[in-house]
Coordinates of C-alpha atoms and ligand atoms in Angstrom, one line a residue:
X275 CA 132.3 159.9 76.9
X276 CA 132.0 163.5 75.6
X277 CA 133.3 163.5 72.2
X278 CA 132.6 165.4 69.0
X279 CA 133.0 164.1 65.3
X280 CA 136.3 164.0 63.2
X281 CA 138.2 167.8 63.2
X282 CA 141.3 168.7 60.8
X283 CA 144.0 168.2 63.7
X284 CA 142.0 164.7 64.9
X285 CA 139.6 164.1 67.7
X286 CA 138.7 166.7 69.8
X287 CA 139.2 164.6 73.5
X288 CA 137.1 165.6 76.8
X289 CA 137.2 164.3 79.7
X290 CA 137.9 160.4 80.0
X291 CA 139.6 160.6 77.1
X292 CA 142.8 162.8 78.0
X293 CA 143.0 160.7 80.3
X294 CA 142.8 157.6 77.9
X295 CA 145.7 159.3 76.2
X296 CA 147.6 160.0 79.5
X297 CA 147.9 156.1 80.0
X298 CA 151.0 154.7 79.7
X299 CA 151.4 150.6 78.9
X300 CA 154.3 148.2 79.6
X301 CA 156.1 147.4 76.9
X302 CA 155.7 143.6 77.6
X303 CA 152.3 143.6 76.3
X304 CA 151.0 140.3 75.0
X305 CA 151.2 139.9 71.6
X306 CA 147.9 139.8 69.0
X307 CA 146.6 137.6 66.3
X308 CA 143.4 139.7 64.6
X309 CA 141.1 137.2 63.3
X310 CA 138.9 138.7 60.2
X311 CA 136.6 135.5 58.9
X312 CA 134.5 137.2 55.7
X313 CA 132.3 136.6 53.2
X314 CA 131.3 138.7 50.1
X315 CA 133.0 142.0 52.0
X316 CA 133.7 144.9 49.9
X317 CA 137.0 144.9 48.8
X318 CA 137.6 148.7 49.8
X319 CA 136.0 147.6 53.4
X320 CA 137.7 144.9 54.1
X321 CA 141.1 146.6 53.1
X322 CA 140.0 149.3 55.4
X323 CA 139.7 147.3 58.2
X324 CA 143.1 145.6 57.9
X325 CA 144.9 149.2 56.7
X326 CA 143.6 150.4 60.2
X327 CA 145.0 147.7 62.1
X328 CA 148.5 147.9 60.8
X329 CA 148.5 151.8 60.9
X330 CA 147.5 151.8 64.5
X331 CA 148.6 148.7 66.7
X332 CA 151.8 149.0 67.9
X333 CA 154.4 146.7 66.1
X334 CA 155.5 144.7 68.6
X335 CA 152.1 143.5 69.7
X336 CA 151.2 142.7 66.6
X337 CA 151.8 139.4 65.7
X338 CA 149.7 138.1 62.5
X339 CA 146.5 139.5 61.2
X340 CA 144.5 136.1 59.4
X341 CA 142.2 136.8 57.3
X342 CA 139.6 134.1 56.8
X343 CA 137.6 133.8 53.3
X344 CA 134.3 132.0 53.7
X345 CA 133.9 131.0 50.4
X346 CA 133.4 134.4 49.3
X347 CA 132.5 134.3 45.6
X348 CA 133.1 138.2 44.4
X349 CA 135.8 138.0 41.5
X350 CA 138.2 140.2 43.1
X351 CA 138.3 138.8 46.5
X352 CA 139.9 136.2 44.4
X353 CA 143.6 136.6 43.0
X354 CA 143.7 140.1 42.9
X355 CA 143.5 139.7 46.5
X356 CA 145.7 137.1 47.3
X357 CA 148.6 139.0 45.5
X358 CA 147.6 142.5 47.0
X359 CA 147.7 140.5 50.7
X360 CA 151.1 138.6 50.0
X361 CA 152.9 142.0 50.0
X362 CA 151.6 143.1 53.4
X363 CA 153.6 142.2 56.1
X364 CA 152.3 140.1 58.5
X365 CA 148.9 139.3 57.2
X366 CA 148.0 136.2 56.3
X367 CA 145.0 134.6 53.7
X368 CA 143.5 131.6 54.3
X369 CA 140.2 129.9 52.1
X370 CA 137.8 128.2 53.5
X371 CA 136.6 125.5 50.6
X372 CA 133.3 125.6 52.2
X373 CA 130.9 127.9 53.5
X374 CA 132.0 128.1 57.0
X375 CA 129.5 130.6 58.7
X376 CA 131.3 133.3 60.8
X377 CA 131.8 130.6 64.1
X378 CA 133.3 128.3 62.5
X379 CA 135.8 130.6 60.6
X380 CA 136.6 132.6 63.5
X381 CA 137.6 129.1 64.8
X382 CA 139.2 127.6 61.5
X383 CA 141.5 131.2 61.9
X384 CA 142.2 130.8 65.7
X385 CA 143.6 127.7 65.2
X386 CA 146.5 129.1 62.7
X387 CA 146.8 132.1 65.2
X388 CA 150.2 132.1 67.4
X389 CA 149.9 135.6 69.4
X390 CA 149.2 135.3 73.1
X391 CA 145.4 137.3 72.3
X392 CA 143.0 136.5 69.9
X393 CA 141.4 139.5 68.3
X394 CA 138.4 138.8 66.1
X395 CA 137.0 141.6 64.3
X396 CA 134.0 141.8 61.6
X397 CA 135.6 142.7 57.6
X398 CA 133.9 146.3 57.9
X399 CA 135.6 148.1 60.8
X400 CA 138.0 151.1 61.4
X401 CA 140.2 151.1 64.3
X402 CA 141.1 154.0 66.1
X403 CA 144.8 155.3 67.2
X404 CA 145.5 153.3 70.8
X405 CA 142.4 150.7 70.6
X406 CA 144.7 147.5 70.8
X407 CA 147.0 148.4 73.9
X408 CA 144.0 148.8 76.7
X409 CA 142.4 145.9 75.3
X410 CA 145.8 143.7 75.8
X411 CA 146.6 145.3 78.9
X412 CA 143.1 144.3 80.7
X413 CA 144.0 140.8 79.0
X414 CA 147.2 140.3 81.1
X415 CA 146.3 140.9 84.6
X416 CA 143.1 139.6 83.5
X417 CA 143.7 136.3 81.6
X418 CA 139.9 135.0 82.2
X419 CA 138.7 137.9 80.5
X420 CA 136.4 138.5 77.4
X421 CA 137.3 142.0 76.9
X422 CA 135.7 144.6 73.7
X423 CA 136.5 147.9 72.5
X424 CA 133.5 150.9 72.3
X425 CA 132.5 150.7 69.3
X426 CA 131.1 153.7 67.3
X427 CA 128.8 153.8 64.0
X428 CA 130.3 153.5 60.9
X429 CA 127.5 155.3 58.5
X430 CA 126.8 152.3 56.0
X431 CA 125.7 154.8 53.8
X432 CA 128.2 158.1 53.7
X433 CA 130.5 156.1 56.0
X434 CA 130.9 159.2 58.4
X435 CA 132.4 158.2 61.4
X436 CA 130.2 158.6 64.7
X437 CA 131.9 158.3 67.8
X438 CA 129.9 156.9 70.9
X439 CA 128.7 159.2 73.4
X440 CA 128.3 157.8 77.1
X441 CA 129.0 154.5 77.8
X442 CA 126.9 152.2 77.1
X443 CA 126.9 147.9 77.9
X444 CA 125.6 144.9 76.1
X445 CA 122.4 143.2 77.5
X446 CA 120.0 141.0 75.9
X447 CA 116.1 140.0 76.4
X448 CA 114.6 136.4 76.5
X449 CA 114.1 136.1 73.3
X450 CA 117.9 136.2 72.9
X451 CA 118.2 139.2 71.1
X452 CA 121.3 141.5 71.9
X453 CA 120.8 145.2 72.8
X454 CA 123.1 148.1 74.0
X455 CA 122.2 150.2 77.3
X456 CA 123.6 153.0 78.7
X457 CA 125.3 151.5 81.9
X458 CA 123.7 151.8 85.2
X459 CA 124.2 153.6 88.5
X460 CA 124.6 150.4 89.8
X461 CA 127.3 149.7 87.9
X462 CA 129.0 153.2 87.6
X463 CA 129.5 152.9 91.4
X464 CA 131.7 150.2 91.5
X465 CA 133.9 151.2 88.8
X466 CA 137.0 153.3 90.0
X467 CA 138.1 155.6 87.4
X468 CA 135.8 157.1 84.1
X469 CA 138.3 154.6 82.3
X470 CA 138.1 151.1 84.2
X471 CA 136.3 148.3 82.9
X472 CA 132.5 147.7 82.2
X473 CA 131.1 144.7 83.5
X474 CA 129.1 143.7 80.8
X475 CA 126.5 141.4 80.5
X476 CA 127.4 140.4 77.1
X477 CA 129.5 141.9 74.3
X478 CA 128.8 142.2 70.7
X479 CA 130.0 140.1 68.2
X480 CA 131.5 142.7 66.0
X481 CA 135.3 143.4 67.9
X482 CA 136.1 140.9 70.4
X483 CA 139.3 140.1 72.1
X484 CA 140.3 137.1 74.7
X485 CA 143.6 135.4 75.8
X486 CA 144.1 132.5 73.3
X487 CA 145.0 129.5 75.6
X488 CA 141.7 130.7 77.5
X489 CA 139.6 130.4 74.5
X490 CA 140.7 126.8 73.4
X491 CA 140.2 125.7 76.9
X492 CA 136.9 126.9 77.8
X493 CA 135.6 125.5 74.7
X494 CA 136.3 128.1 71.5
X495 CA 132.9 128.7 69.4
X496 CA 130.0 126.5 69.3
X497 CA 131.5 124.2 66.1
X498 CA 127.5 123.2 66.0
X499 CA 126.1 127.1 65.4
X500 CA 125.8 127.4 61.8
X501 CA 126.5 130.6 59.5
X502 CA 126.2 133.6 61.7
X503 CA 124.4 134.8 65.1
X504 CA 123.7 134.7 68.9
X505 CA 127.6 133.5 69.1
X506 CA 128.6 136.5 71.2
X507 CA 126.1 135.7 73.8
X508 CA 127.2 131.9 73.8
X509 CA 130.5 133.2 74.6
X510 CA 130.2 135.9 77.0
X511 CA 127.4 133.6 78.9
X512 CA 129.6 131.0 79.4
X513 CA 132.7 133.1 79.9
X514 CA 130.7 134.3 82.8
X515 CA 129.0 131.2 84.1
X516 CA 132.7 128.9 83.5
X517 CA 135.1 131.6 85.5
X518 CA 135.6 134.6 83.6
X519 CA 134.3 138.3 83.4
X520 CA 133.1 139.8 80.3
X521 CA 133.9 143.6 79.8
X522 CA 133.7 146.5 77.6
X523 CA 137.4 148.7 77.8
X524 CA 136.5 152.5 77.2
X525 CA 139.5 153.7 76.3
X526 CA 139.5 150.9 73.3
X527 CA 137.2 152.1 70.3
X528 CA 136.7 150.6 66.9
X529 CA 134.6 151.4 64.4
X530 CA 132.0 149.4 62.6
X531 CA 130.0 149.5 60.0
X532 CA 126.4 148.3 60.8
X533 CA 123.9 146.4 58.5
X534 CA 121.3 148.6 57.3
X535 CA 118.4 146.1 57.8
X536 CA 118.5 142.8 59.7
X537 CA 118.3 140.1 59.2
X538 CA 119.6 139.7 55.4
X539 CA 117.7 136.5 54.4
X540 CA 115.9 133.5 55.8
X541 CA 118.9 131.3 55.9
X542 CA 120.0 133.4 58.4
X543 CA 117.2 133.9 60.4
X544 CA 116.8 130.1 60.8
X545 CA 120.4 129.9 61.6
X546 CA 119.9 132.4 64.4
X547 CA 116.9 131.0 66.0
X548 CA 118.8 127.3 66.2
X549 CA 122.3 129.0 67.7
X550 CA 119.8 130.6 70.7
X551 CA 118.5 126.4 70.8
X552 CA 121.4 125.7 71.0
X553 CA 121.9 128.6 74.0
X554 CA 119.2 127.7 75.3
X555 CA 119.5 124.3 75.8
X556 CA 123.0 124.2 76.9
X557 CA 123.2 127.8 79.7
X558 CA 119.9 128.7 80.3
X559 CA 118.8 125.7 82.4
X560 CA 115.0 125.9 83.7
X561 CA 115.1 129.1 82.3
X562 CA 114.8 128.2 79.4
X563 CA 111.2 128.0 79.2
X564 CA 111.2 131.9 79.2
X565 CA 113.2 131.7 76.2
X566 CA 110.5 129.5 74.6
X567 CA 107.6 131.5 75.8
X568 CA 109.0 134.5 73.8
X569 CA 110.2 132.8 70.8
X570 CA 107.4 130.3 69.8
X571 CA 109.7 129.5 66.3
X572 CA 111.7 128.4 68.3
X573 CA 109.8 126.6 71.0
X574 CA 108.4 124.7 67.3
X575 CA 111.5 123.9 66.1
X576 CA 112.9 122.6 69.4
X577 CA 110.5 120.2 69.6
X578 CA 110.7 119.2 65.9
X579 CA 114.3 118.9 65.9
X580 CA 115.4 117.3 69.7
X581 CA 119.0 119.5 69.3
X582 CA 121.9 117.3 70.5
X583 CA 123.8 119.8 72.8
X584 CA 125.5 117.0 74.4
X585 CA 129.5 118.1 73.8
X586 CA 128.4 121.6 75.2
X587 CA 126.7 119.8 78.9
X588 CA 130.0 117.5 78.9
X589 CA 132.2 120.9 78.8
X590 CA 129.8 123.0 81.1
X591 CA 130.6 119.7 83.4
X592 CA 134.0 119.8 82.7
X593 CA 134.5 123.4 83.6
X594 CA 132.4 123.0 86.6
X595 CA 130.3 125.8 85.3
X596 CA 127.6 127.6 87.7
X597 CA 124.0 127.8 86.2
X598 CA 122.1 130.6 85.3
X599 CA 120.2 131.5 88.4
X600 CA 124.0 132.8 89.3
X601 CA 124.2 134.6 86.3
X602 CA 120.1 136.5 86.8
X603 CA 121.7 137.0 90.6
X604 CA 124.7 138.2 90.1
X605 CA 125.6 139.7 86.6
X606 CA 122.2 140.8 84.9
X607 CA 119.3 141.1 87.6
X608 CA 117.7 143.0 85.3
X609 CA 116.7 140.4 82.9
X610 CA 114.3 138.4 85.5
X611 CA 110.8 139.4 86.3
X612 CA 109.7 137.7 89.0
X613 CA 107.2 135.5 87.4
X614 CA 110.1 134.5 85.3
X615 CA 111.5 132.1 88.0
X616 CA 109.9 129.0 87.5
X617 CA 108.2 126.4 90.2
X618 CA 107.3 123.7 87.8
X619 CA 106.0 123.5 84.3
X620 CA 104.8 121.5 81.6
X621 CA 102.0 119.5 81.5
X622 CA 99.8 119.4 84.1
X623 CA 98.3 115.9 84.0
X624 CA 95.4 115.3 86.1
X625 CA 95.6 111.5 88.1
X626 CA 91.9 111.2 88.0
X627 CA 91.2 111.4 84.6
X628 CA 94.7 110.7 82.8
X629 CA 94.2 113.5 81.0
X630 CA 96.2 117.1 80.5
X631 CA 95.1 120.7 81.0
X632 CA 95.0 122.4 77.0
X633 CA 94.2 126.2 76.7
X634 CA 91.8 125.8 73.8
X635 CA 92.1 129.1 72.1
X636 CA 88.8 131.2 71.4
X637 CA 88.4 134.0 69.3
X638 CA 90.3 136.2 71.5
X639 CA 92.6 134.5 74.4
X640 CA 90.3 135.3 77.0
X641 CA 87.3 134.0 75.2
X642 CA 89.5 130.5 74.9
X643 CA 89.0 127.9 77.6
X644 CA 91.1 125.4 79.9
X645 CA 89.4 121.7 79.1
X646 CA 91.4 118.5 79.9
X647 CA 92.6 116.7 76.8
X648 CA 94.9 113.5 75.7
X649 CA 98.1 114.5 76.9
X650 CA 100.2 116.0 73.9
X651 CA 103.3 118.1 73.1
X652 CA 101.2 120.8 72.2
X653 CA 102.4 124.2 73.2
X654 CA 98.8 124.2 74.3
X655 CA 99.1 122.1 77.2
X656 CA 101.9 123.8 78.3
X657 CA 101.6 125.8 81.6
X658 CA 104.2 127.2 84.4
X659 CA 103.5 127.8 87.9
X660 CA 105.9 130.4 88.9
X661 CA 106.9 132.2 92.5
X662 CA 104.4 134.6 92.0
X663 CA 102.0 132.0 92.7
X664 CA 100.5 132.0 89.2
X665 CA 100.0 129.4 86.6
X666 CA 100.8 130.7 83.1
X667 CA 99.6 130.0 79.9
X668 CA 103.0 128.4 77.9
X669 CA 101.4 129.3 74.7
X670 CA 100.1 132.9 75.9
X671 CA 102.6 134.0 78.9
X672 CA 100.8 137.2 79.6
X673 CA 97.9 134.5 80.2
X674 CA 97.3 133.0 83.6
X675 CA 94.8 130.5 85.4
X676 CA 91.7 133.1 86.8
X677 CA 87.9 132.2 87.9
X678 CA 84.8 133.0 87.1
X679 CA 82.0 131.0 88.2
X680 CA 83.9 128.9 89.9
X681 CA 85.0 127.8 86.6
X682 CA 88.7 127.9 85.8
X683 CA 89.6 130.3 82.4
X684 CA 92.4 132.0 81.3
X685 CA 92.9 135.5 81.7
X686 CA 95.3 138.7 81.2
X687 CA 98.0 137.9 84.1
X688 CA 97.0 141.4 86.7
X689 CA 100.1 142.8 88.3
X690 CA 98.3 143.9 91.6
X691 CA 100.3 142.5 94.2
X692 CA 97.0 141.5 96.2
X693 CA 95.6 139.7 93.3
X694 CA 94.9 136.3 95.0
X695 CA 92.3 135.8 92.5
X696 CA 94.7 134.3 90.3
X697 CA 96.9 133.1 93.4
X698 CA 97.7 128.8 93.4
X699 CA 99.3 126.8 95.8
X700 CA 100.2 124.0 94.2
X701 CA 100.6 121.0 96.9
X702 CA 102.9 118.4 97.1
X703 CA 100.2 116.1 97.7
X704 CA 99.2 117.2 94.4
X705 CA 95.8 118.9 94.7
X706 CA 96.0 123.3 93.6
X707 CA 94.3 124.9 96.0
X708 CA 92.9 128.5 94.7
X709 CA 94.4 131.3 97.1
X710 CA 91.0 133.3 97.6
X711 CA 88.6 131.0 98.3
X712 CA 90.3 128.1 99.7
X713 CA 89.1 125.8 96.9
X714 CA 90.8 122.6 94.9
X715 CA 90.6 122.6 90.9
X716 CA 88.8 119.5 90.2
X717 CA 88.2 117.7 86.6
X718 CA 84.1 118.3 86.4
X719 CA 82.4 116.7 83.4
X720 CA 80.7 119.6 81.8
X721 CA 78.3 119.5 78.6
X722 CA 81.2 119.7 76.3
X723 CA 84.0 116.8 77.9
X724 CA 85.8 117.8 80.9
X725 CA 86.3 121.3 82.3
X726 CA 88.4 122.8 85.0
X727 CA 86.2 123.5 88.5
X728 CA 87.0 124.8 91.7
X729 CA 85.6 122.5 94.6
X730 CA 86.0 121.5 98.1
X731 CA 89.2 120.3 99.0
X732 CA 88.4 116.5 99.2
X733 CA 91.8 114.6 98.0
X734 CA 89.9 112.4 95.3
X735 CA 91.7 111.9 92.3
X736 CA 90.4 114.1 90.7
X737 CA 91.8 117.0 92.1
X738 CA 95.1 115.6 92.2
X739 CA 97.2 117.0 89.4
X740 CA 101.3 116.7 88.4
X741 CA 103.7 119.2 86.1
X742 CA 105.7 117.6 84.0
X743 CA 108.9 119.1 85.5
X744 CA 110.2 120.6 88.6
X745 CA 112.6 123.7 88.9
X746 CA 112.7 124.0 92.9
X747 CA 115.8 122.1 93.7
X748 CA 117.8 123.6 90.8
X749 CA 117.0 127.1 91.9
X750 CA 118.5 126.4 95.6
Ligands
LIG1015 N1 130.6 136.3 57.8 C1 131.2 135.2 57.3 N2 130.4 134.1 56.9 C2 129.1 134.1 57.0 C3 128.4 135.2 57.5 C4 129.2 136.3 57.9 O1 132.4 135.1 57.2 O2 128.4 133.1 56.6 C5 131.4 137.4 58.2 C6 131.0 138.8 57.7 O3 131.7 139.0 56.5 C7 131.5 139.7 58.8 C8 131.3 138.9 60.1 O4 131.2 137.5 59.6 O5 132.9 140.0 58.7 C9 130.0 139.2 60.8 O6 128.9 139.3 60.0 P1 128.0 140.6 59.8 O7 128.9 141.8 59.8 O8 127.1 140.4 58.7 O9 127.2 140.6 61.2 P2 126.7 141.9 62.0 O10 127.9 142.8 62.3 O11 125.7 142.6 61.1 O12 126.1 141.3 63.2
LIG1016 MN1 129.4 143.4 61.1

């Protein structure tokens, strides 16, 4: 979207834009509740943000704005704000006695809300003439719908308004991390107009906006995510995997003002690694082992900690939810690598010796060595053999099973296509027979305990070997 910054008579408008402008809306829009959950804000921000909503959504969408106080401590988000809030029509105030986190709030101000569309929105935002009406417009013929404005840069520093050029959607990696991309040919071809919808992977958490019955029925917030983070890809994920599209409406912009470093403090980088867990555990499936490969704090921690994600299985059952090989093959291809799909993993326990493979690091990874060891939950004897053929190093993924001497060792994974060097089969009769040379890996006594060998195929025990867990029927 070509547009320039603030003039005197407003925006100057190019192309989509005018024709954002030329859009006329029922008048029998739903109506809105605005959900601002807060904590410490700025008291000249946060009145921004809610000034800006009553100055530009039309009046009779606008049911209630509820503002949300986590516990906020800063004297004059105290009375002075309660009594400057009880003379503005429509908005309501509502204290939280303890710290909440942003999920929980959100929720704790949803359940008070009594428009047709929940709107939650960050304490720091500025929204711009017409950003409400698209957004409830895509809402009513679309009831399933997670929808979001653009939204531009609010300078944290000079707060100069910079409005977002091209469109861009929300994506994120495996380690659960949320980016914006500029959208795809792929994409751009199956929208209609410069103004229809973006199918978005997922949407940020900043400006969100769903029908309300929807959101209490497909299972709100994640009440177990603490304080702050990862909950807009919990929600777009399973809006997409339970039913529902998630989408960015261009002619919809709000403003925001973004933190200037991230994350604040360690409390809340903890917090964020448990809510992607907690992800993790309950969307991702087998795939969560690539999430774990990427984020070893959190591979540690989910081990430690065993989190019980058990409400969130019983609703994903409830709501007859597809699992996430739909969601790589049908909303974000991009995100898998082949070698991210997953044949088996785990540990891969050798029958002959009742023993596990472990990567015993070296100096460097390649100077480390593949021994067989008491079986363990160490991220050491971790491995995957994916459809690529290879077999991974869980605790080094760029690692993979290679040969020298006809000794087995890790090594960088090669990307050659014809590398059957590093090439398995892994048999159901158990034994891994090297692609190359037609050889078994076989548990050999060597000078220091037991090493990993390539020999003739003979079936003995041992070169018959099991992972831990299978992913091939969940992948059909
Ligand atoms: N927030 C809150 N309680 C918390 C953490 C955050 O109410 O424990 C509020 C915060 O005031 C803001 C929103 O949640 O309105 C999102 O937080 P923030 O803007 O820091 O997240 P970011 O936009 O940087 O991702
Ligand atoms: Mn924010």
């Amino acid at each position: 979207m070509a547009l320039t910054k603030r003039s005197a008579s407003g925006y100057l408008y190019a192309g989509s834009c005018l024709r954002c402008l030329q859009q006329e809306y029922d008048s029998s829009l739903p109506t809105a509740s605005v959900i601002i959950c807060f904590h410490d804000e700025a008291w000249s921000t946060l009145l921004r943000t809610v000034h800006s909503i009553m100055d530009t959504a039309p009046k009779a969408s606008l049911k209630d704005i509820i503002l949300v106080d986590d516990l906020s401590q800063q004297g004059s988000l105290k009375s002075a704000l309660s009594e400057y809030i009880s003379k503005l029509d429509r908005v309501k105030l509502i204290r939280s006695n303890k710290r909440l986190g942003v999920i929980r709030g959100r929720m704790l101000g949803a359940a008070r809300a009594t428009g047709d569309v929940l709107v939650f929105m960050d304490s720091h935002c500025e929204c711009q003439k017409g950003w409400l009406e698209p957004l409830l417009a895509r809402l009513s013929s679309n009831r399933n719908s997670v929808v979001s404005p653009v939204i531009d840069v609010i300078d944290w520093k000079t707060f100069q308004y910079y409005h977002s050029v091209g469109l861009h959607r929300g994506v994120f990696d495996w380690k659960l991390d949320f980016h914006w991309e500029p959208v795809p040919d792929h994409e751009e071809k199956v929208r209609q107009s410069p103004i229809s919808p973006i199918r978005s992977p997922v949407v940020a958490g900043a400006v969100v906006a769903m029908d309300r019955h929807c959101f209490q029925n497909t299972g709100a917030y994640d009440s177990d995510m603490t304080l702050w983070g990862a909950e807009n890809l919990e929600l777009s994920i399973r809006t997409w995997l339970c039913g529902g599209s998630v989408e960015i409406i261009p002619c919809s912009h709000v403003g925001h003002v973004y933190r200037d470093h991230f994350p604040r403090t360690f409390s809340y980088e903890e917090a964020i690694v448990r809510n992607k867990i907690r992800i993790a555990e309950t969307w991702l499936g087998s795939f969560k082992e690539n999430f774990y490969n990427h984020n070893t704090v959190a591979f540690l921690i989910s081990k430690a900690e065993k989190p019980d994600c058990s409400e969130r299985l019983q609703l994903q059952k409830r709501l007859g939810c597809r699992n996430f090989h739909w969601f790589i093959s049908n909303v974000y291809p991009e995100l898998s690598q082949p070698e991210d799909t997953l044949k088996f993993s785990g540990k891969l326990y050798n029958t002959g010796v009742g023993s596990c493979a472990n990567y015993r690091p070296g100096k460097a990874i390649e100077e480390g060595s593949i021994e067989l060891s008491p079986c363990s939950d160490s991220l050491t004897q971790h491995f995957e053999y994916n459809s690529m053929r290879e077999i991974r190093l869980g605790s080094a993924p760029l690692f993979c099973f290679d040969v020298r001497h006809e000794k087995v060792i890790p090594q960088n994974c090669t990307k050659e296509t014809d590398n059957s060097q590093q090439h398995w089969d892994v048999q159901e009769n158990g034994m891994i027979v090297h692609v190359l040379s037609g050889k078994c890996i076989e548990a050999v006594k060597s000078e220091d305990g037991k090493d990993l060998f390539l020999c003739a195929c003979n079936k003995n025990a041992n070169q018959l070997w099991q992972f831990e867990r299978s992913h091939v029927l969940e992948q059909r």
